[in-house]
Coordinates of C-alpha atoms in Angstrom, one line a residue:
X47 CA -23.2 -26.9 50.9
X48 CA -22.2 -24.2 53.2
X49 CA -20.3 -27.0 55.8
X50 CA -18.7 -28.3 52.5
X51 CA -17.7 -25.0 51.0
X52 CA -16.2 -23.8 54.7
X53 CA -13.8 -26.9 54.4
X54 CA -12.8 -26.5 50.8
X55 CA -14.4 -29.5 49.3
X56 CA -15.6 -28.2 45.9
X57 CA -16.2 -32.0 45.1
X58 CA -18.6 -32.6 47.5
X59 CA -21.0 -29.6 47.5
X60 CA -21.2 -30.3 43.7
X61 CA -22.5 -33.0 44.8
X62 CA -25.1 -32.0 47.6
X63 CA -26.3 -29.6 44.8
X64 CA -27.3 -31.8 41.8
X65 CA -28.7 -34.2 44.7
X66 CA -30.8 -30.9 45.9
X67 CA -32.0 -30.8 42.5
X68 CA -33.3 -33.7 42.2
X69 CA -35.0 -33.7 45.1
X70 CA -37.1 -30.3 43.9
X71 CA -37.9 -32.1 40.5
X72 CA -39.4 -35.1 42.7
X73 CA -41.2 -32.5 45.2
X74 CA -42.7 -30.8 42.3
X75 CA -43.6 -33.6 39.6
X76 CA -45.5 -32.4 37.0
X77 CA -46.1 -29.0 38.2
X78 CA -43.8 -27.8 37.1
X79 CA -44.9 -28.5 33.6
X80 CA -48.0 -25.9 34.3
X81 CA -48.5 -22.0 33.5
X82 CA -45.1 -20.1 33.9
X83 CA -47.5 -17.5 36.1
X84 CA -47.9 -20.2 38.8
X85 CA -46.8 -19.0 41.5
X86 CA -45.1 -23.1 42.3
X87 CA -43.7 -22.8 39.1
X88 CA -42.2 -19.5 39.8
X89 CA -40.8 -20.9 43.3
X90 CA -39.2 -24.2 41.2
X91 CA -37.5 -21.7 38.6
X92 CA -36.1 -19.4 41.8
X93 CA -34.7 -22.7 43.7
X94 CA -33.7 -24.4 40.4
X95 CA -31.9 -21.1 39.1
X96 CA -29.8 -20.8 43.1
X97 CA -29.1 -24.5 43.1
X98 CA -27.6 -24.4 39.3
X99 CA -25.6 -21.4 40.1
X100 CA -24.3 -23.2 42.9
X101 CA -23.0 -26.1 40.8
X102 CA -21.6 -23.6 38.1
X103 CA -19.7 -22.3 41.1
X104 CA -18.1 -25.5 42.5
X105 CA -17.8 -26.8 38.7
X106 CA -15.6 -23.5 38.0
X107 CA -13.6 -24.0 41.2
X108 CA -12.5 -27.1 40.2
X109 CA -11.8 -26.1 37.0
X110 CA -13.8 -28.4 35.2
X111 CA -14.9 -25.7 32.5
X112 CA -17.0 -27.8 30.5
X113 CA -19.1 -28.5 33.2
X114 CA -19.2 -25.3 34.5
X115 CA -20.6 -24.6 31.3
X116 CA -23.2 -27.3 31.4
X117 CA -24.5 -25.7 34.9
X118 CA -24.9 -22.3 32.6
X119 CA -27.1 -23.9 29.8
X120 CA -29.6 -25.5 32.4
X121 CA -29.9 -22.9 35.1
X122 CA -34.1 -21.9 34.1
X123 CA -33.6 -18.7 35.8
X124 CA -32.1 -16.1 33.1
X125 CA -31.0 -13.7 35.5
X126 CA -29.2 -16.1 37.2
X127 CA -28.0 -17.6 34.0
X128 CA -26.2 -14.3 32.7
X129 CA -24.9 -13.7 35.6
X130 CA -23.1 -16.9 35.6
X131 CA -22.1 -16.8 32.1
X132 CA -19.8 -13.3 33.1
X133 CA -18.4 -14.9 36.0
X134 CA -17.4 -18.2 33.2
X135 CA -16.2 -15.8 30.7
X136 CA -14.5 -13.8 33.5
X137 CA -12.7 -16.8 35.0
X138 CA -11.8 -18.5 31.6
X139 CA -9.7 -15.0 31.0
X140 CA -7.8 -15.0 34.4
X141 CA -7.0 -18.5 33.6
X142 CA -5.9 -18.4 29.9
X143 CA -8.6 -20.8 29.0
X144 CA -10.2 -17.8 26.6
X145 CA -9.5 -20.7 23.5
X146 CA -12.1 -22.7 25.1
X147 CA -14.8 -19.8 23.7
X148 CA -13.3 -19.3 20.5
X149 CA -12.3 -22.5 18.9
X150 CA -16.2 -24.2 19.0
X151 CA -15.8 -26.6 21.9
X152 CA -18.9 -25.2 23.6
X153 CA -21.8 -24.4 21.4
X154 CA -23.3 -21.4 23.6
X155 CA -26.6 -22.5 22.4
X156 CA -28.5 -19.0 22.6
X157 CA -26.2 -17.7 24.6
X158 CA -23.4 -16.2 21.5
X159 CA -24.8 -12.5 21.9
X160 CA -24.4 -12.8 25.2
X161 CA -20.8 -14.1 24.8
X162 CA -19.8 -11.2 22.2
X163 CA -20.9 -8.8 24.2
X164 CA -19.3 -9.8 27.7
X165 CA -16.3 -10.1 25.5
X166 CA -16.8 -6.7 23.8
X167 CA -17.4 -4.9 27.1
X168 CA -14.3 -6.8 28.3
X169 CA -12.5 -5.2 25.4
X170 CA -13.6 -1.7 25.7
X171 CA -12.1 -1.4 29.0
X172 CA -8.9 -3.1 28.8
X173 CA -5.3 -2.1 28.0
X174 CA -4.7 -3.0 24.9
X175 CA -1.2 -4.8 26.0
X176 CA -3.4 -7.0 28.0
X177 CA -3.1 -11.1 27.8
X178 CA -4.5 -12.3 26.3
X179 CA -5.7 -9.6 24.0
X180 CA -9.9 -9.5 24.3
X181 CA -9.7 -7.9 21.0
X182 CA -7.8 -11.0 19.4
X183 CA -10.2 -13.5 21.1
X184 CA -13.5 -11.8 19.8
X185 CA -12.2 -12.1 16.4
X186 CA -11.1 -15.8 16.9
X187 CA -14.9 -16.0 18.3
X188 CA -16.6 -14.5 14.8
X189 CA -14.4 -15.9 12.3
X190 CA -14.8 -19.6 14.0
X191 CA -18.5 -18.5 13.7
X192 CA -18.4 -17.1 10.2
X193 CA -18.9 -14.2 10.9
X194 CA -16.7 -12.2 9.1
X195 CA -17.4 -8.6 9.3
X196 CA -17.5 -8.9 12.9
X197 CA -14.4 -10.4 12.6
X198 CA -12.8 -7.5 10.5
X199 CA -14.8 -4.8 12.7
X200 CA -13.5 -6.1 16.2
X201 CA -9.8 -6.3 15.2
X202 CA -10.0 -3.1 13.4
X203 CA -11.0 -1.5 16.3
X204 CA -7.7 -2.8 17.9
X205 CA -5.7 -1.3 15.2
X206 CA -7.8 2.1 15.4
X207 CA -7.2 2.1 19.1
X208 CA -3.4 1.3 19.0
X209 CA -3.2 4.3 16.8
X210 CA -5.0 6.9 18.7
X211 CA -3.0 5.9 21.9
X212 CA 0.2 6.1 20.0
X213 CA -0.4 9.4 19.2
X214 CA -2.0 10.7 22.4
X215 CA 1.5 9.7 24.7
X216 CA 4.7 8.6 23.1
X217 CA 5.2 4.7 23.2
X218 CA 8.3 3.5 24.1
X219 CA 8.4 0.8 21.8
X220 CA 7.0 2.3 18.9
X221 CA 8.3 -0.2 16.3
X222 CA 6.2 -2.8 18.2
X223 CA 3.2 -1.2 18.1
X224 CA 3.6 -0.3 14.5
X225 CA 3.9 -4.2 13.7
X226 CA 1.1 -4.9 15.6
X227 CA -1.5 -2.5 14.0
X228 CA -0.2 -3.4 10.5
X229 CA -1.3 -7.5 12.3
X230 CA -4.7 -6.3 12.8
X231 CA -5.2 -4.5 9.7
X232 CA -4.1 -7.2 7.5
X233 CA -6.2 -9.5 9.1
X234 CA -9.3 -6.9 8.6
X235 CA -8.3 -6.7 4.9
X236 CA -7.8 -10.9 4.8
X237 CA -11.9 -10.8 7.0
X238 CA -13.2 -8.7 4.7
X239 CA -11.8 -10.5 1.1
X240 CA -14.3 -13.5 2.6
X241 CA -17.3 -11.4 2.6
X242 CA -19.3 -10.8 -0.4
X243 CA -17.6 -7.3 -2.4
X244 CA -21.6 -5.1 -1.8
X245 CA -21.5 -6.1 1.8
X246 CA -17.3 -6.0 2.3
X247 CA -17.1 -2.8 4.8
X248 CA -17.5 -2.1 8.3
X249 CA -18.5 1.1 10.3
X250 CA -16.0 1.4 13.5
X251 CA -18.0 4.4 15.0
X252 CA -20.3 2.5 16.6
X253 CA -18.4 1.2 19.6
X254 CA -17.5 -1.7 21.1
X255 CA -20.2 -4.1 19.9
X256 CA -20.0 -2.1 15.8
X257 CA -22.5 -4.9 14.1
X258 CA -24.5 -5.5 16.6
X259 CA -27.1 -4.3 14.4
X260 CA -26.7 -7.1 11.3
X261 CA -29.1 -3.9 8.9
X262 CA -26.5 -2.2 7.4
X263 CA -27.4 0.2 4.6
X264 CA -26.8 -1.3 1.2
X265 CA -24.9 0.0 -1.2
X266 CA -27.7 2.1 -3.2
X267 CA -28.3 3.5 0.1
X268 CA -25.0 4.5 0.4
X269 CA -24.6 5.8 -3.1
X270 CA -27.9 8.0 -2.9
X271 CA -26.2 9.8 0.6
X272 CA -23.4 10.4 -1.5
X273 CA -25.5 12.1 -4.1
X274 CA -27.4 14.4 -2.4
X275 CA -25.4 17.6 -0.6
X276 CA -28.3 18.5 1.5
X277 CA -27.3 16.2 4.1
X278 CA -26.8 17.1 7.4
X279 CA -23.7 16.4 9.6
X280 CA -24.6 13.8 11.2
X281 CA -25.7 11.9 8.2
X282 CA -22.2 13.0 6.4
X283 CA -20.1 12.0 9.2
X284 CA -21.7 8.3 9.7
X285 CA -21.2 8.0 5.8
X286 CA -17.5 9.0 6.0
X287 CA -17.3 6.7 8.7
X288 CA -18.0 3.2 6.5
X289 CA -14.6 1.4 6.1
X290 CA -14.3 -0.5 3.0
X291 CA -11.1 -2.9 1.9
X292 CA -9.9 0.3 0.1
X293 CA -9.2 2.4 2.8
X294 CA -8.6 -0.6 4.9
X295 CA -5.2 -0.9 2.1
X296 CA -4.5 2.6 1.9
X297 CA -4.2 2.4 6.4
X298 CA -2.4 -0.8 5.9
X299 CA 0.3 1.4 3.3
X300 CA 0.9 4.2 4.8
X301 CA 1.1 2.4 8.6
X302 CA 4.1 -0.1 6.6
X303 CA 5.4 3.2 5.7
X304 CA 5.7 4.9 9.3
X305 CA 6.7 1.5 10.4
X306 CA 10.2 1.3 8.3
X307 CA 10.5 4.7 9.1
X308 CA 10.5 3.9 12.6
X309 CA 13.1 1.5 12.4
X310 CA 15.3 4.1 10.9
X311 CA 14.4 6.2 13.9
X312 CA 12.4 9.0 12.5
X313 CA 9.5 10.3 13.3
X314 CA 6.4 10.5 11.0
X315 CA 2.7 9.6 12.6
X316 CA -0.3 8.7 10.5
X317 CA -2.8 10.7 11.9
X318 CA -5.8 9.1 9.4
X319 CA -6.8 12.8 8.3
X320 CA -4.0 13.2 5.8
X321 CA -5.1 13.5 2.1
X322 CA -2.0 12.9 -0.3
X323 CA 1.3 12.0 1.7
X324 CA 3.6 14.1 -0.1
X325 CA 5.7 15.2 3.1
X326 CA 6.0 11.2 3.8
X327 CA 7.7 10.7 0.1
X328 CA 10.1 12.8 0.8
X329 CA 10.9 11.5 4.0
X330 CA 11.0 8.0 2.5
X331 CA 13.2 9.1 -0.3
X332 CA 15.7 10.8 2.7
X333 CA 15.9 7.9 4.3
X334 CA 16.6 5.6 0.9
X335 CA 13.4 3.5 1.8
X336 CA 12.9 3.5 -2.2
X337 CA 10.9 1.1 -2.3
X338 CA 8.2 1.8 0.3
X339 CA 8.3 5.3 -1.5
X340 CA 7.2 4.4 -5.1
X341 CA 4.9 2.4 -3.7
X342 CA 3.3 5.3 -1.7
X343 CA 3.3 6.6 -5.0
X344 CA 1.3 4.1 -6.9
X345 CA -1.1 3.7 -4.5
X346 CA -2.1 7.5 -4.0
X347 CA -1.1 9.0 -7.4
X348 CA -3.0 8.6 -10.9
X349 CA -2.4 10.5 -14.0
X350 CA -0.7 13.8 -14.4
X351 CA -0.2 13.6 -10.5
X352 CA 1.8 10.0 -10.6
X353 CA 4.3 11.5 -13.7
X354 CA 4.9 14.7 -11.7
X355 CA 5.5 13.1 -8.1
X356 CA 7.8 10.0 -10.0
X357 CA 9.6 12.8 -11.1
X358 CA 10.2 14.2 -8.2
X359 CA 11.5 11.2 -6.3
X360 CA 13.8 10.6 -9.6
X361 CA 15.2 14.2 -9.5
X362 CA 16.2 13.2 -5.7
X363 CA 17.9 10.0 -6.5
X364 CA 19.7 12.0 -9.6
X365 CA 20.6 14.7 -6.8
X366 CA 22.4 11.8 -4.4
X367 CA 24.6 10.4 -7.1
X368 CA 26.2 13.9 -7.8
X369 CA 29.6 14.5 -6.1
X370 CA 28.8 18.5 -6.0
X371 CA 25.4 18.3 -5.6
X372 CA 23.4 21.5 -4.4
X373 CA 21.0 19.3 -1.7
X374 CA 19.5 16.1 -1.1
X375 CA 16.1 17.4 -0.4
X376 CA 13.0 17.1 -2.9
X377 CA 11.9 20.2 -4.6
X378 CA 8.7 20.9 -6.2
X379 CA 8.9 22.4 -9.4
X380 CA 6.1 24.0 -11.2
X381 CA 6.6 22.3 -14.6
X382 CA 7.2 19.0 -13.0
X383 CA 5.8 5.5 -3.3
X384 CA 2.4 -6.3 0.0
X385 CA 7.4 -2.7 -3.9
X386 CA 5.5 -2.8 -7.7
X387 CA 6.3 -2.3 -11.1
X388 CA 3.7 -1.5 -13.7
X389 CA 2.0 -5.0 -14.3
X390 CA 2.3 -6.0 -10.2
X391 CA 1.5 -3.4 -7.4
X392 CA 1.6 -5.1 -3.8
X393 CA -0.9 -3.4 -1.2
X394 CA -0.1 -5.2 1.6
X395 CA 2.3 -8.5 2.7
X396 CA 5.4 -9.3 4.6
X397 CA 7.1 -6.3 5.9
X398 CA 11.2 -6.5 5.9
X399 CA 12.4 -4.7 9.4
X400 CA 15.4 -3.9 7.9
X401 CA 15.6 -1.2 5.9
X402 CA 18.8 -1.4 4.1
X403 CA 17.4 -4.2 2.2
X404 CA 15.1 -1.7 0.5
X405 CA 18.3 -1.5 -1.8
X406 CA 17.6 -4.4 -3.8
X407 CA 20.9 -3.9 -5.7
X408 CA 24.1 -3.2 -3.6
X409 CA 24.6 0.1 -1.9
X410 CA 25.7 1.8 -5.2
X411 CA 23.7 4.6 -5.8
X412 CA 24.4 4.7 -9.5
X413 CA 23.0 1.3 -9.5
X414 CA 20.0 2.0 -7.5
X415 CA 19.2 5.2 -9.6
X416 CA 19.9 2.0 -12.8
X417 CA 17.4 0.0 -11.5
X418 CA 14.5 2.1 -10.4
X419 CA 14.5 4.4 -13.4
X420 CA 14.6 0.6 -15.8
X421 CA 11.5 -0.4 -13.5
X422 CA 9.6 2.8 -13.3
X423 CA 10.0 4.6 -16.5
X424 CA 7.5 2.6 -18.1
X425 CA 4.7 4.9 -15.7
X426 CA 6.9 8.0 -17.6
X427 CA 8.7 8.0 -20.4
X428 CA 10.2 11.4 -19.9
X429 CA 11.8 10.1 -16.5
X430 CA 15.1 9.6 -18.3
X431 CA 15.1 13.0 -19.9
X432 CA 14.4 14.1 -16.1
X433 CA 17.4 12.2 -14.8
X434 CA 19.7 12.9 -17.5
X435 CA 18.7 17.0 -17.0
X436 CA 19.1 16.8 -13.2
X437 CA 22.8 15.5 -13.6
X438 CA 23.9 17.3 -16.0
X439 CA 22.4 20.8 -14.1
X440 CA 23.6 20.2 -11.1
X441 CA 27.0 19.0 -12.0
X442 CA 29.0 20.7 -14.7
X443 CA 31.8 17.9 -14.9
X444 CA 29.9 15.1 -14.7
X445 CA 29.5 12.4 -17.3
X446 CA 26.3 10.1 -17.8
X447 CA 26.4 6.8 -17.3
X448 CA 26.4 4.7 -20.6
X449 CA 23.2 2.8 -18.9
X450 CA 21.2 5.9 -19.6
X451 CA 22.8 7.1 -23.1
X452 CA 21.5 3.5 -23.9
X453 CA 18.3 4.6 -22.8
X454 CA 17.6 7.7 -25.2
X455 CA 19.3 5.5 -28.1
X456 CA 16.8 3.0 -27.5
X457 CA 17.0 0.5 -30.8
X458 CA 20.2 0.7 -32.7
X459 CA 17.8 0.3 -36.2
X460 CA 16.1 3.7 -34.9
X461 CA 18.8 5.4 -36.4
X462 CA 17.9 4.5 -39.8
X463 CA 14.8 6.9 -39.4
X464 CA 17.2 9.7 -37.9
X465 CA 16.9 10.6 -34.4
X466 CA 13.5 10.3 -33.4
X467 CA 11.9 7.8 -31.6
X468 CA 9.7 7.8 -28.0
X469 CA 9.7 10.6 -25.6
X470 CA 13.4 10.3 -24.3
X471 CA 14.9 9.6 -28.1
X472 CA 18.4 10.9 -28.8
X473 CA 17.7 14.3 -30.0
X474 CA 16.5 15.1 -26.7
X475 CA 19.7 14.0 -25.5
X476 CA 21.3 15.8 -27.9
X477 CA 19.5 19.6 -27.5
X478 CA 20.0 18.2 -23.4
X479 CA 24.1 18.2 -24.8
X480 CA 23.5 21.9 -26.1
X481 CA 21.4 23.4 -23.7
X482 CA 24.2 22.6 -20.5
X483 CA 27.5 23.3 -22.6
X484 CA 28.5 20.0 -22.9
X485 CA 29.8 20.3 -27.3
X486 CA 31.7 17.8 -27.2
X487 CA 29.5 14.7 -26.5
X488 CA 26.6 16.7 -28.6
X489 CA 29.1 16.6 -31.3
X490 CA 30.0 13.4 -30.8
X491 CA 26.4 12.2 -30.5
X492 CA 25.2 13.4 -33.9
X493 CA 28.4 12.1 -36.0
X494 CA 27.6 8.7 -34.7
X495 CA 23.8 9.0 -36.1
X496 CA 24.9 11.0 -39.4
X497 CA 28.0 7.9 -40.3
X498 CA 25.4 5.5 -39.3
X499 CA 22.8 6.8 -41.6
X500 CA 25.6 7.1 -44.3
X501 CA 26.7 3.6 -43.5
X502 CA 23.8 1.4 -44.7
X503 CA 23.8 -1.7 -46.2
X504 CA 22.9 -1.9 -49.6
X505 CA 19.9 -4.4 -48.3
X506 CA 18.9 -1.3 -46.7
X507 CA 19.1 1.6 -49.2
X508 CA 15.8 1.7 -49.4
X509 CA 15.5 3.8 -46.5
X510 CA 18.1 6.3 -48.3
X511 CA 15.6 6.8 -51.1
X512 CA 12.9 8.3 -48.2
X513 CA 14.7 11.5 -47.2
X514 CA 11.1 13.1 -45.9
X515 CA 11.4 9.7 -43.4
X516 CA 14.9 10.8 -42.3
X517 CA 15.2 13.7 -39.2
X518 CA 18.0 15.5 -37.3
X519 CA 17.4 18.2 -34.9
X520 CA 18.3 20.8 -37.4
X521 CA 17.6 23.5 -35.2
X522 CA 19.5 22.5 -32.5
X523 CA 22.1 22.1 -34.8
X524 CA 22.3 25.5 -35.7
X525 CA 22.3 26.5 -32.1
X526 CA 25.2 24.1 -31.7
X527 CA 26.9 26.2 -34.6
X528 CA 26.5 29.0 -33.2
X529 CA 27.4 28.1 -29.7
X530 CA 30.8 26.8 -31.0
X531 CA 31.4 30.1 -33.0
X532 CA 31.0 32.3 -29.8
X533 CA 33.5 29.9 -28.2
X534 CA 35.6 30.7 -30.7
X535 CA 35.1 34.4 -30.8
X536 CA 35.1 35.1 -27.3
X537 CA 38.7 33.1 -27.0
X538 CA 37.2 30.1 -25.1
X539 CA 38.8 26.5 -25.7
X540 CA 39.5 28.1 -29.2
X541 CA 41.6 24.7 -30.7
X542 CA 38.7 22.4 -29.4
X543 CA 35.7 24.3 -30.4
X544 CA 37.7 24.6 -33.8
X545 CA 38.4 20.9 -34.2
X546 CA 34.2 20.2 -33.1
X547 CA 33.2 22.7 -35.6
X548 CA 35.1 21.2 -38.8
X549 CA 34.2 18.0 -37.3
X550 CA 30.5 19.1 -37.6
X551 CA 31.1 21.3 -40.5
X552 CA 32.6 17.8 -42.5
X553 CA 29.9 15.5 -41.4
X554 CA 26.7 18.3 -42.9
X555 CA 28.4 18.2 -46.1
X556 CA 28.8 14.6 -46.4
X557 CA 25.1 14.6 -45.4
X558 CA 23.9 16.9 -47.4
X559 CA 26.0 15.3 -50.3
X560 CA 23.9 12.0 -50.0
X561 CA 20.6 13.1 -49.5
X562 CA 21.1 15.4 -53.3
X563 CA 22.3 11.9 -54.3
X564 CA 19.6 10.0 -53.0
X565 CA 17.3 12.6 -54.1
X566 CA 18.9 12.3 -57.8
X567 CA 18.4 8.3 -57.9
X568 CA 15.2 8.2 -56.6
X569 CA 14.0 11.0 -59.8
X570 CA 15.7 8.9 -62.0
X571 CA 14.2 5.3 -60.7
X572 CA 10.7 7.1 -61.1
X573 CA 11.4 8.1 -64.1
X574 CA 13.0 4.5 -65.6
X575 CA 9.3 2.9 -64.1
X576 CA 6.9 5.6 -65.9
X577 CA 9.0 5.0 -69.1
X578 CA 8.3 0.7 -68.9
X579 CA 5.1 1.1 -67.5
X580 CA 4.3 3.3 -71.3
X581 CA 5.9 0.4 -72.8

């Protein structure tokens, strides 16, 4: 084999070698059949184990892999065997034949630990740019295998260590890196949908090889830790250290978030340790990625917690389509982000790398501010009141949009029933009118809903013989009163205050005039039906 090897004829010292073999089955018949202690038996293993090892070396050099591999499975000596099955996996990696191991062509019949781990070690000390990517292949191997969790444990292991050596040196290509640990964490999340909901998380902490140990603690296990505070660190830490599709969602979220903002060219890193992402809202909402934003939102957010933050990010958008606004930043207020709307939340899909096309609707910003506040204000109905009070603080001249009078006015057949209605109703837009100066569209506002009221249809008067059914603000009409006297008295826009006030002063008494003359027809209808019911 030696004479054969010297002169490069792989061939032919394959050849010597299975012909050796046979030869020591002959010499040793049926011996070798006896007590593995025997010391002849012992001998036959040794010769049988260098002789296989040889043809798994001339097989391999010729490239004929499946071969290579059948010189693995029948080499008796174990030692031998293993250490023939790292040089295969080693050589099947330098020549970019890693698919052979992953899509079932060889079996590995009691050899698939063996395989994992070679492939595991492989992956713990490799660059993770490296091609192919070990990482990648070991999840090939498991989910060809079934073997889901491994799957979802190996590739999340990528992701995790994409992320800590982001943030330990700055990558050059940061965008690229984003996009592929968003890759491995959707495929985790896609792993772990397949496995059964009580056994669907993973625990990453355990190194390179993290189920290696199939006895995971079931979920009653889990719960009971959880219960009892007398645990020590250690047993804390390895429970905060279980990965379940939830958290698996909330990484895949946030990561899509740092991702766009990365395209936009600034800088915000997921570090895993942050608890509520306020400070990445705001930077969403900076950088117009609206959508991404309230979707940060509805994933993180329930409650009192999801009204106050939609708020914020509404206030901001307000803030942007005012001409003389005072700042562009989000403010917290004490009284006051796979997009979704309330029936359809996406966690996790197709990312768009361009983040203009987070404006679904032009580059308008009235029409952006149209759209989200129709989508979202289902979540809060007092996101229009927020709006409208935003624009109308921050900019004395400016005039709302009819989009968003249409919201507080709501259903036109409202007004028979005054001006209530939900949250954002048109007496809030009305007392919003008084509160900021603005007398003239208050003014306006409640003529309209007093000559409506007074211009029913006669198939309708019956709602003109209610009055206790019928509101106004009357208290904000009385401050509107008086506003418009001080005008007067203080020599401000005298002849238009003047005009508004007999305006106002007109409409009350025609008011007040059909509601005494309601009042009168209704007595004297009740008064007709007692009399014929007597008769």
């Amino acid at each position: 084999m030696q004479i054969f090897e010297q002169y490069n004829i792989s061939e032919g010292a394959c050849q010597f070698a299975l012909a050796a073999l046979e030869q020591v089955d002959e010499a040793l018949g049926p011996q070798n059949d006896s007590c593995g202690e025997d010391p002849l038996n012992e001998l036959a293993t040794s010769f049988k184990g260098r002789l296989w090892a040889n043809v798994f070396k001339f097989t391999l050099d010729l490239n004929h892999f499946y071969d290579a591999y059948c010189a693995i499975i029948s080499n008796p000596d174990e030692e031998s065997k293993y250490i023939c099955l790292r040089r295969f996996i080693i050589v099947l990696y330098e020549h970019g034949a890693i698919k052979i191991l992953c899509d079932g062509q060889l079996p590995f019949i009691g050899l698939t630990e063996k395989v994992e781990r070679e492939l595991a070690w492989k992956a713990e000390r490799s660059d993770t740019a490296a091609k192919p990517n070990p990482y990648k292949l070991l999840y090939a191997f498991e989910m060809h295998r079934h073997n889901w969790r491994r799957a979802a444990s190996y590739i999340y292991l990528y992701s995790a260590r994409l992320r800590t050596e982001s943030v330990l040196r700055d990558c050059p290509n940061l965008s690229l890196t984003l996009q592929e640990r968003l890759n491995g964490l959707s495929a985790a999340i896609n792993a772990l949908y397949l496995v059964h909901p009580a056994r669907a998380w993973i625990n990453p902490l355990l190194g390179g090889n993290p189920l290696h140990n199939e006895h995971y603690p079931s979920k009653k296990a889990k719960k009971m830790v959880e219960e009892q505070p007398s645990s020590n660190d250690a047993q804390l830490q390895k429970l905060h250290s279980y990965v379940d599709v939830e958290k698996l969602e909330n990484e895949f979220v946030l990561t899509t978030a740092e991702y766009l903002l990365s395209l936009a060219n600034v800088k915000w890193t997921y570090t895993g340790m942050q608890k509520l992402p306020s400070d990445l809202v705001d930077l969403l909402v900076e950088t117009n990625l609206y959508d991404m934003a309230f979707t940060i939102v509805l994933k993180f957010w329930k409650g009192s917690g999801l009204k106050r933050e939609l708020e914020r990010i509404f206030i901001a958008l307000s803030l942007k389509c005012c001409p003389n606004r005072v700042g562009s930043s989000l403010t917290r207020t004490h009284g006051l982000l796979l997009t979704s709307s309330k029936d359809d939340t996406a966690i996790h899909g197709s990312i768009d790398p361009d983040p203009s096309t987070q404006q679904s609707k032009g580059s308008n910003r009235w029409e952006t501010l149209e759209l989200y506040l129709e989508k979202y204000k289902g979540f809060n109905a007092r996101l229009p009141v927020i709006v409208a009070e935003t624009l109308l603080r921050t900019d004395p001249q400016i005039e709302l949009p009819l989009w968003l009078v249409h919201m507080f006015k709501g259903n036109q057949k409202e007004s028979y029933w005054g001006m209530t209605g939900q949250e954002s109703n048109t007496a809030t837009l009305f007392q919003l009118y008084v509160d900021h100066g603005r007398y003239t569209e208050a003014t306006t506002l409640l003529l309209e809903y007093i000559e409506s009221f007074a211009s029913m249809r006669p198939a309708d008067i019956i709602h003109r013989k209610r009055p206790s059914a019928v509101w106004f603000p009357y208290t904000t009409i009385e401050r509107l009163w008086c506003q418009l006297e001080e005008m007067i008295r203080s020599g401000n826009m005298v002849d238009q205050c003047d005009k508004l006030k007999k305006l106002l002063h007109g409409a009350l008494l025609r008011h007040l005039n059909l509601l005494k003359v309601d009042s009168d027809d209704a007595l004297s209808s009740s008064v007709r039906w007692q009399l014929l019911i007597f008769l």
